[in-house]
Each structure stands twice: as structure tokens, then as C-alpha cells.
XYZ file of C-alpha atoms in Angstrom:
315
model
C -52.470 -129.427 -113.939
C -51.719 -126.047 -112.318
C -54.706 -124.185 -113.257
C -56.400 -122.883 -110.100
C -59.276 -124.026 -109.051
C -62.464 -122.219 -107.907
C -65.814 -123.541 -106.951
C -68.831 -120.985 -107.978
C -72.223 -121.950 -106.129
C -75.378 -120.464 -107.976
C -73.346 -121.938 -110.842
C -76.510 -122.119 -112.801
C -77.988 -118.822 -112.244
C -77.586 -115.802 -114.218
C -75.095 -114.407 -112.665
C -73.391 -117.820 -111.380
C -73.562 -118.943 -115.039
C -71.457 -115.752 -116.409
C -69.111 -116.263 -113.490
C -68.651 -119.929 -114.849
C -67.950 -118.686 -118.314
C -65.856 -116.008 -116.945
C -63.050 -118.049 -114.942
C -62.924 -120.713 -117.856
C -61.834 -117.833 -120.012
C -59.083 -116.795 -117.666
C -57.889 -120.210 -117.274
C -59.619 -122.058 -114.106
C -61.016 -124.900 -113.395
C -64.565 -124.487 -112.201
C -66.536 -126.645 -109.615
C -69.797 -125.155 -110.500
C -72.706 -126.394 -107.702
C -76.478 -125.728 -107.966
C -79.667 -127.379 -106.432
C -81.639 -125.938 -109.386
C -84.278 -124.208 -106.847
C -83.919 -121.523 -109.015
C -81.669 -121.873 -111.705
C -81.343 -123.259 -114.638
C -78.989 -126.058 -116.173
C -79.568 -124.565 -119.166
C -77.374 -122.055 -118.514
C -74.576 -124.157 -117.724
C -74.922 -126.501 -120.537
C -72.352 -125.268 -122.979
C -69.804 -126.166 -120.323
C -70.357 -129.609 -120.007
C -68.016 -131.186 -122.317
C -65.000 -128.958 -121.431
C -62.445 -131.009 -119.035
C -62.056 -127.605 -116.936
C -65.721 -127.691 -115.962
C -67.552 -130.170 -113.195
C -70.940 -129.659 -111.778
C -71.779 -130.929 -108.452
C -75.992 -130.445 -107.546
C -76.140 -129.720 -104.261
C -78.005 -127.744 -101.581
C -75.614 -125.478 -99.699
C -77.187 -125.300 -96.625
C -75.782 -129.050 -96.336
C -72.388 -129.853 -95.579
C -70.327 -128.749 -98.577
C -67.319 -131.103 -99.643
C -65.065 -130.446 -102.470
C -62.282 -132.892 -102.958
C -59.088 -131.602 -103.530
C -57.284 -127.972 -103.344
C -59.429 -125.409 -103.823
C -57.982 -121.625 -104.334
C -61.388 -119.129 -104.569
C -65.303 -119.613 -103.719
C -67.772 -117.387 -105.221
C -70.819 -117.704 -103.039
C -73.815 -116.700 -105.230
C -76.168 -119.257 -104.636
C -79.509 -117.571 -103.187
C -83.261 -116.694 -104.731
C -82.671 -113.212 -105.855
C -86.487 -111.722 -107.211
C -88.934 -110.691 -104.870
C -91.199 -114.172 -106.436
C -88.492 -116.184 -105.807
C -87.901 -115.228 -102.161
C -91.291 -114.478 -101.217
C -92.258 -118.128 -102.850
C -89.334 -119.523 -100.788
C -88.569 -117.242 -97.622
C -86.962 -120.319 -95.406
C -84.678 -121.515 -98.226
C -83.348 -117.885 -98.672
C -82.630 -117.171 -95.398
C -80.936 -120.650 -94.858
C -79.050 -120.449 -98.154
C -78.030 -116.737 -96.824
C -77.349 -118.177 -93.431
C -76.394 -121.991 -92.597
C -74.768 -122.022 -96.403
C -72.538 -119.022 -95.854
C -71.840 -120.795 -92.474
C -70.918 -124.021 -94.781
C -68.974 -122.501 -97.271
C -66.690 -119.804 -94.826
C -65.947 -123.416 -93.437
C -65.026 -124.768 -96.798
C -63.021 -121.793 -97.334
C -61.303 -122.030 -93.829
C -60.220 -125.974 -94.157
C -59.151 -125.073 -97.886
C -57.369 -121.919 -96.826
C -59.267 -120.743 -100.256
C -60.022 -116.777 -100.653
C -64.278 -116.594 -100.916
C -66.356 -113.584 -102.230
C -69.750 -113.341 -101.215
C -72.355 -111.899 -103.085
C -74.389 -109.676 -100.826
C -76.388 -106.894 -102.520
C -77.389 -103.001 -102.433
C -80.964 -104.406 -100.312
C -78.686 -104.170 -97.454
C -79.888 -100.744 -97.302
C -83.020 -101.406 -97.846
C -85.294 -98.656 -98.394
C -82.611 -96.350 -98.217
C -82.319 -92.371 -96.576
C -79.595 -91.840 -97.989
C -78.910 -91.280 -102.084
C -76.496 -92.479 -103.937
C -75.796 -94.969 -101.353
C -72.065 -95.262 -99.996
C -70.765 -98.341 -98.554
C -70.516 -96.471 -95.067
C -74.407 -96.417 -94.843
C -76.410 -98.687 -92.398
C -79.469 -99.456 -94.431
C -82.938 -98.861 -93.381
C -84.444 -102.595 -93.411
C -87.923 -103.722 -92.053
C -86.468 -107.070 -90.219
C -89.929 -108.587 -90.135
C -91.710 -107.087 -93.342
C -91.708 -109.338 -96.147
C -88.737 -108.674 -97.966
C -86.939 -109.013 -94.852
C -85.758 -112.761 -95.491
C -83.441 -111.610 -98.040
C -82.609 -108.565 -96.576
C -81.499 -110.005 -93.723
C -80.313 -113.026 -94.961
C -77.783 -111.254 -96.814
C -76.633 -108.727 -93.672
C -76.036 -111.723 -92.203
C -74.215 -113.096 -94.367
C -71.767 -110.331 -94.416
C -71.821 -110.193 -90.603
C -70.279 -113.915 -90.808
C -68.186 -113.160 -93.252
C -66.261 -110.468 -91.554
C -66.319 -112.217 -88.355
C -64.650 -115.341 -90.071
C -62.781 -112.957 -91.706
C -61.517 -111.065 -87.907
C -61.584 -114.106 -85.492
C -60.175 -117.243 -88.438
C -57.961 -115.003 -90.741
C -60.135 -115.779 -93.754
C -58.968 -114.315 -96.470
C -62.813 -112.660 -97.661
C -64.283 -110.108 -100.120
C -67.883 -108.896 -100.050
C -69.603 -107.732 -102.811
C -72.705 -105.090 -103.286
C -74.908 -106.112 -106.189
C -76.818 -103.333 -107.543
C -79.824 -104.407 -110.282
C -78.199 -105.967 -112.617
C -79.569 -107.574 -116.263
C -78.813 -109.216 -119.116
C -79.320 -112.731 -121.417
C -79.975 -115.550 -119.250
C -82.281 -113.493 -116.900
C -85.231 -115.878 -116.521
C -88.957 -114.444 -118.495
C -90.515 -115.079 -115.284
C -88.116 -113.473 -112.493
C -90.826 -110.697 -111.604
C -88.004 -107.830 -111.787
C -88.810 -105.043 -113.634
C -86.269 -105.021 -116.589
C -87.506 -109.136 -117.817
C -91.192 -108.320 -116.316
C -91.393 -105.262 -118.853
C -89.454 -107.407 -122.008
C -92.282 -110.535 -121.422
C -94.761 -107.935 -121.134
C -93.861 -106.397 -124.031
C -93.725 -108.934 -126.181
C -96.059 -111.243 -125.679
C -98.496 -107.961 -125.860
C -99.664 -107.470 -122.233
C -99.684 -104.141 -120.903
C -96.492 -103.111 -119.194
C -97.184 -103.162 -115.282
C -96.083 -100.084 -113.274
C -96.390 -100.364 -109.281
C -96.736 -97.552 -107.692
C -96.996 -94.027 -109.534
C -93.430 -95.168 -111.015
C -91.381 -92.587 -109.709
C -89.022 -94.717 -107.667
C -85.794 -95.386 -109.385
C -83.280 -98.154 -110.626
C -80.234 -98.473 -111.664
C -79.139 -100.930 -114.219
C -76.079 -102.367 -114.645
C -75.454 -104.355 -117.572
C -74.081 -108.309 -116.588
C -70.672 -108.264 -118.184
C -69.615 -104.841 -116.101
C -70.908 -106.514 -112.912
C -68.572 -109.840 -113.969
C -65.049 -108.196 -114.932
C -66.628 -105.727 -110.971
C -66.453 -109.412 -109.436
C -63.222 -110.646 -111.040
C -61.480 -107.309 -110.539
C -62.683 -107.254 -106.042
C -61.729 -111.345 -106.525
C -58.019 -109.983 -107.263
C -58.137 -107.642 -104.932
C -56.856 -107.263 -101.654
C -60.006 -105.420 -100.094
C -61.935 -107.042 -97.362
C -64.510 -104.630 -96.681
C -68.044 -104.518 -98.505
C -67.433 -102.708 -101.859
C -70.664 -101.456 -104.402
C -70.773 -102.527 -107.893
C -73.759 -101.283 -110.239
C -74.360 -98.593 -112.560
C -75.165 -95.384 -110.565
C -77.419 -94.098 -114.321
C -80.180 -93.849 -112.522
C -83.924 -93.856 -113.855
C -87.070 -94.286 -112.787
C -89.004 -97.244 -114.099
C -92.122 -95.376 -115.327
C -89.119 -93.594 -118.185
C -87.617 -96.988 -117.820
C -91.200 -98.799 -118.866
C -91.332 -96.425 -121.946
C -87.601 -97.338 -122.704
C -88.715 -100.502 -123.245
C -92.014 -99.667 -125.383
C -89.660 -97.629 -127.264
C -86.709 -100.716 -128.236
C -89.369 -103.331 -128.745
C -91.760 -101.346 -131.167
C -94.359 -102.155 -129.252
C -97.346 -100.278 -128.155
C -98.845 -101.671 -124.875
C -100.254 -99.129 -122.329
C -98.811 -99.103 -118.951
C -100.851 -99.827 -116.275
C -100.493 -98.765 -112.329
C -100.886 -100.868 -109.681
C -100.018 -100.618 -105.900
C -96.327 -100.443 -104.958
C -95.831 -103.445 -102.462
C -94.256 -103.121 -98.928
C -91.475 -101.630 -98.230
C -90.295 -101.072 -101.898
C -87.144 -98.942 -102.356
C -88.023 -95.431 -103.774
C -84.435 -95.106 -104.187
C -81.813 -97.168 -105.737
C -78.150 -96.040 -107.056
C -74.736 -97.223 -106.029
C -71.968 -94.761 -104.505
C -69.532 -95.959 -106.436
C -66.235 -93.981 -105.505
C -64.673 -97.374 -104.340
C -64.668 -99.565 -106.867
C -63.404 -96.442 -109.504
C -60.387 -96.148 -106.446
C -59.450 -99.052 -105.026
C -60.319 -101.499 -108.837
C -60.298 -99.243 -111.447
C -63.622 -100.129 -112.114
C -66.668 -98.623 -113.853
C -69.103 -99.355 -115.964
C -68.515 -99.232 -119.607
C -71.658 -100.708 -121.336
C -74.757 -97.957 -121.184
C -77.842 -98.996 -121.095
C -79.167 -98.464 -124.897
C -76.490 -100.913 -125.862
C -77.192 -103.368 -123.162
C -80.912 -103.504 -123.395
C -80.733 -104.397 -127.233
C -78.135 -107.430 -126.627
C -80.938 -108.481 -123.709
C -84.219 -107.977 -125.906
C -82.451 -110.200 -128.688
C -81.674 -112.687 -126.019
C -85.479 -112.324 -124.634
C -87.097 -112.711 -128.189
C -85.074 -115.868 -129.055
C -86.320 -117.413 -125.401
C -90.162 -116.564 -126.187
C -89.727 -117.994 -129.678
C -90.502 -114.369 -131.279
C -87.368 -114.171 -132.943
């Protein structure tokens, strides 16, 4: 009966689904809530029969009401690919906007500590490399990546200023690209946009002249980065990714290389306001968490392209 109780929204994302598995293992009970606009239940599935699990659907950009005591919130409900959020540019921005809104509320009235998942496009196509927490960003507010880009500097505006003028007790987190099973075949990132490719034998697609760079951190570094800022006592915006940094032209021939395939890669434009640059300053988390990554990519990407093969049935 004393097990705390968190409620993870996103719940069945990828990374809300890993969060769910995550706080079961240490012992919570999780509310997980999910409209399915982009995830799936599949994810979540497993969790169904256990009595520490409950799954609410629900849009969070409507009133959010948990009965009940309520100890953490995990905000990571948002479209997070460049399809997703160019598909659906007014539900990102509200989810990033009027749902923050609901759920620093939630947190308030429940006197409940809440992370929010923000994410390195704060800095958008960045001047500055590796990218430090300190750094402003260089965002196009009306180009069209700018709903999520925004929506998410909003959402950490908010959060500090229910964090200065209520007293709630908040953490922000930096996502940097982050992969791993449970990614969905069609998210239109580059790590499952090269596995599909490569295995249902299309030609890997390159944008650009594949110079601009990535940095890949693999899911279950990025969960015990989460739990660790969770436990923290850190209020400011802290990075988590892997700062092994490559550019996804070697990163395209990576994959060739794991799946034994032996597709061409083919160029095409690099769309607006693409980063060139992308690798997390991660001095913070290694001071104030003891945190860094421990999985490298080699290892990582072979766990993922097992995962990917069962999902296209070429296992």
C-alpha cells in the first residue's frame, strides 16, 4: 500500500513505455495515460495484468484528473519525428503547451515532483558545438519545425515559472536522439528510417550531402539519465544523450554494414532548417548524477536491428 505512485503520460510511446517498465521495476505504481495519437498500446501491453499498473487514455491538453496521492509526473506525452509533428503541428504545440499547463496544475494540487521531457531541438540549429545547457538555441519560430521547437521552449518556460512563482518542485530534461526496440518502422528518423530501409531492400535515403551529425544514445542510458535527474534535487534544464558523435552518411553505412545488406544510398535535399550539428555537452549530468552513457553504439544497434527484424517479420 505504500508504494509511491507516479503517473507517466506518453505511457505508450517508446520512451513512455520504458519509463513504465522502469518504475515497476523499482517498485511504483504507475498511472500510465496515452491518447494513442502516436503511440502504441502495444507497447504497454505486457503491463496490463500487473496490479501496480493502470492505464488511463486520455488527451492531455484536457483537464487531467488522477484520483488519489500522486508523488512524481513524467510528462512525455508529445509527437516526437519530424512526420509526426509536421502531420500534426496543432496537437504538438497544444500537447507542449495547454498539457504542460494541465499537468504543472496536477502537479501543484498533488504537491507531486514532475519532470518534463524537453529535448536538445531547443537549440535548434545550433552555433554552438557540443551544446551546453547555458546555450540559447538558434530556432526558426515560424519555419516548419518550429511547432515542436517551440512547443517544447515553452514548455520549459512554464515549467520554471511554476517552478519560481508556485514552489513546484520541477526537473527538466534535454533529450538528445535517442533509439532502441519499440521505436516505430515508420517514425521517419534516421536510425528506424535506415533499419526499414535496409531491410525491406530499399535504398538507404541520405538528405543532404550527409555530413551533418547525430548523436545516438541508446534507450536504457537515457532511462536510468531520467530516473537518476527524477532523484535529483536539480531544477534547472540538464542534457542527457550520447555526445559519440557521427555523421549519418558513416552512420547510413553503419547500418549497411550490421544488416548485411547491400542497398546504395541515395541523396536527396536536406529539408528546412535541419541541424548540421547535434551532440550533448554533457559535463552536468557526469557532475551533478553521476551519469554517462555506458552502452556504445555497436552493442546498441544489434539489440535494435533484432528488435526491427522481428517487427517486419524478417526474423
Amino acid at each position: 500500500m505504500n508504494k509511491k505512485r507516479i503517473l507517466i503520460t506518453g505511457a505508450a510511446g517508446f520512451l513512455g513505455s520504458h519509463l513504465c517498465d522502469r518504475f515497476i521495476k523499482e517498485g511504483f505504481h504507475v498511472i500510465g495515460m496515452d491518447n494513442l495519437l502516436t503511440g502504441n498500446i502495444k507497447n504497454i501491453e505486457h503491463l496490463f495484468p500487473l496490479k501496480e499498473f493502470e492505464y488511463f487514455h486520455h488527451d492531455v491538453t484536457k483537464f487531467v484528473h488522477v484520483p488519489g496521492e500522486l508523488d512524481y509526473i513524467l510528462h512525455f506525452a508529445s509527437p516526437a519525428s519530424p512526420i509526426d509533428y509536421l502531420k500534426m503541428p496543432i496537437q504538438t504545440l497544444k500537447v507542449g503547451s495547454l498539457g504542460t499547463h494541465n499537468l504543472l496544475g496536477l502537479a501543484k494540487e498533488k504537491k507531486a515532483r514532475i519532470l518534463v521531457a524537453s529535448t536538445s531541438e531547443v537549440y535548434g540549429d545550433p552555433n554552438v558545438h557540443p551544446q551546453p545547457e547555458e546555450y540559447w538555441g538558434n530556432v526558426n519560430p515560424v519555419g516548419p519545425r518550429g511547432v515542436y521547437d517551440e512547443a517544447k521552449r515553452f514548455m520549459e518556460s512554464i515549467t520554471m515559472a511554476y517552478h519560481n512563482f508556485h514552489g513546484v518542485d520541477t526537473r527538466i530534461i534535454r533529450i538528445f536522439n535517442t533509439y532502441g526496440p519499440r521505436m516505430r518502422l515508420d517514425d521517419g528518423r534516421a536510425l528506424p528510417a535506415f533499419m526499414s530501409q535496409a531491410l525491406t531492400g530499399q535504398d538507404l535515403t541520405v538528405f543532404g550531402d550527409g555530413s551533418q551529425t547525430r548523436s545516438f544514445c541508446y534507450v536504457d542510458d537515457l532511462v536510468e539519465g531520467i530516473f537518476r535527474l527524477l532523484m535529483s534535487d536539480y531544477h534547472l534544464p540538464v542534457n542527457i544523450g550520447n555526445p559519440a558523435e557521427i555523421s549519418l552518411l558513416e552512420f547510413a553505412e553503419e547500418i549497411i554494414k550490421l544488416t548485411g545488406t547491400n542497398q546504395k544510398i541515395v541523396f536527396q535535399p536536406l529539408p528546412k532548417d535541419d541541424p548540421k550539428q547535434r551532440k550533448p555537452d554533457i559535463t552536468k549530468a557526469k557532475e551533478l548524477l553521476g551519469w554517462s552513457p555506458k552502452v556504445d553504439r555497436a552493442e546498441g544497434l544489434k539489440i535494435t536491428y533484432e528488435y526491427f527484424k522481428q517487427a517486419l517479420g524478417k526474423a
